[in-house]
Amino acid sequence: MASVTIDPSGEYLTIINSTGRRRFHAIWLRDNASDPQTRAPENGQRLIALRDIPHDISITKTDLNGDTLDVSFAPEDKVVRFDISWLEEHAYDQAPSRPRGWVAPDIEIWDAELTAHVPTGDFETLLRGGSALLNWLSLVNRYGFGKVTHGPVKPGALFQIVDLFGYVRETNYGRHFDVRTEVNPTNLAFTGMGLQAHTDNPYRDPVPTVQILYCLESSAAGGDNMVVDGFAAALRLREENEAYFNVLANYSARFEYAGDQSVCLTSRRPMIELAPDGELIAVRFNNRSLTAITDVPFDKMSLYYAAYRRFGEIIDNQEMEVTFRLNPGEAFVVDNTRVLHARKGYSGQGSRWLQGCYADKDGLRSTYDAMRRNQNKDAADEA
Ligand code: OGA
Ligand code: ZN
């Protein structure tokens, strides 16, 4: 059973129950009211602006009945109903003791050991949607990477994978691009060269957040793919040498692609990106498109290069990577803000042809969250 007290100032209330003590400000509570005058019932969007809430708002009275708490506010003379369980879920009254480089609780850091249980979905099964799709999306969200197998060996099939969760992000490479050896390649990806583990297109702002590579031919020797958890690499760097981690997070690198006449793409972003509260949110790493770094002060440049070198060594370490060979009709999807991909060189007899495209992580995340919410709702309706 919870108990609720109002601070004499009226500025906040305190809820104490078996799970602890949590305080909520009057202004926060009022702003988060869900009554039909505050939020449109049809779409959940807020109807008022902060200017509509008096700056001197205070809590005058509370009335607790089971899981419902009615809170009265002055000077509006308004009563708003909250569920205690909603307040618990959205509590913000905790000590912020998270280290620089903390990661979201719903993701899991991985290394080569993931090889034994690579998140994989069967093409036709995923297309049917339902729990198989939900499960695959949850794994892609958790590991930032997933494979699809038993797809058709048909150009354009990669779009059916995008359709599972979102929309194609078109770029100067087209709605999709063909990854195979070309005579005058506009990108080193379109050669037989090995490619060091990288995130794609760090020279874009914003960067494409999801990448799909779909195999149509792979009879040439070589050309195996590797993926590396960039967050695992960044955290390992932090453990080994905090100054290395910090210098890559604190200064912007620069990336550029001007591989054909019509484009000149440039960006200025750090290799390790942290949110203001230290959350690790993105990694950018691409030896091919890194350009002259000019945002690191002279007295930090040696340290920066030592850190960049070590970060690359960790990324290249086989203990970090999952290796696989894509067969025709197989594909992989990566969170391009987190997971790096690589390819071994190939040459000689036979052919290799992948189709690639980009999509957006917010779309993937939204499909996953909406499916989850609807599943929970169905379960509640049945109960
Ligand atoms: C790419 C790429 C890898 C491959 O096109 O971005 O990294 O396996 N290709 O060819
Ligand atoms: Zn790539």
mmCIF file with all atom_site columns, C-alpha atoms in Angstrom, residues 168-177 356-358:
data_model
loop_
_atom_site.group_PDB
_atom_site.id
_atom_site.type_symbol
_atom_site.label_atom_id
_atom_site.label_alt_id
_atom_site.label_comp_id
_atom_site.label_asym_id
_atom_site.label_entity_id
_atom_site.label_seq_id
_atom_site.pdbx_PDB_ins_code
_atom_site.Cartn_x
_atom_site.Cartn_y
_atom_site.Cartn_z
_atom_site.occupancy
_atom_site.B_iso_or_equiv
_atom_site.pdbx_formal_charge
_atom_site.auth_seq_id
_atom_site.auth_comp_id
_atom_site.auth_asym_id
_atom_site.auth_atom_id
_atom_site.pdbx_PDB_model_num
ATOM 1  C CA . VAL A 1 168 ? 14.092 2.687  -47.690 1.00 0.00 ? 168 VAL A CA 1
ATOM 2  C CA . ARG A 1 169 ? 16.383 5.643  -47.265 1.00 0.00 ? 169 ARG A CA 1
ATOM 3  C CA . GLU A 1 170 ? 17.388 6.658  -50.765 1.00 0.00 ? 170 GLU A CA 1
ATOM 4  C CA . THR A 1 171 ? 20.835 8.182  -51.315 1.00 0.00 ? 171 THR A CA 1
ATOM 5  C CA . ASN A 1 172 ? 23.103 9.179  -54.194 1.00 0.00 ? 172 ASN A CA 1
ATOM 6  C CA . TYR A 1 173 ? 23.854 5.443  -54.555 1.00 0.00 ? 173 TYR A CA 1
ATOM 7  C CA . GLY A 1 174 ? 20.176 4.981  -55.439 1.00 0.00 ? 174 GLY A CA 1
ATOM 8  C CA . ARG A 1 175 ? 17.230 3.311  -53.723 1.00 0.00 ? 175 ARG A CA 1
ATOM 9  C CA . HIS A 1 176 ? 19.530 0.326  -53.623 1.00 0.00 ? 176 HIS A CA 1
ATOM 10 C CA . PHE A 1 177 ? 23.085 -0.282 -54.835 1.00 0.00 ? 177 PHE A CA 1
ATOM 11 C CA . GLY A 1 356 ? 22.459 -3.149 -50.443 1.00 0.00 ? 356 GLY A CA 1
ATOM 12 C CA . CYS A 1 357 ? 20.181 -0.421 -49.213 1.00 0.00 ? 357 CYS A CA 1
ATOM 13 C CA . TYR A 1 358 ? 19.602 1.772  -46.196 1.00 0.00 ? 358 TYR A CA 1
#
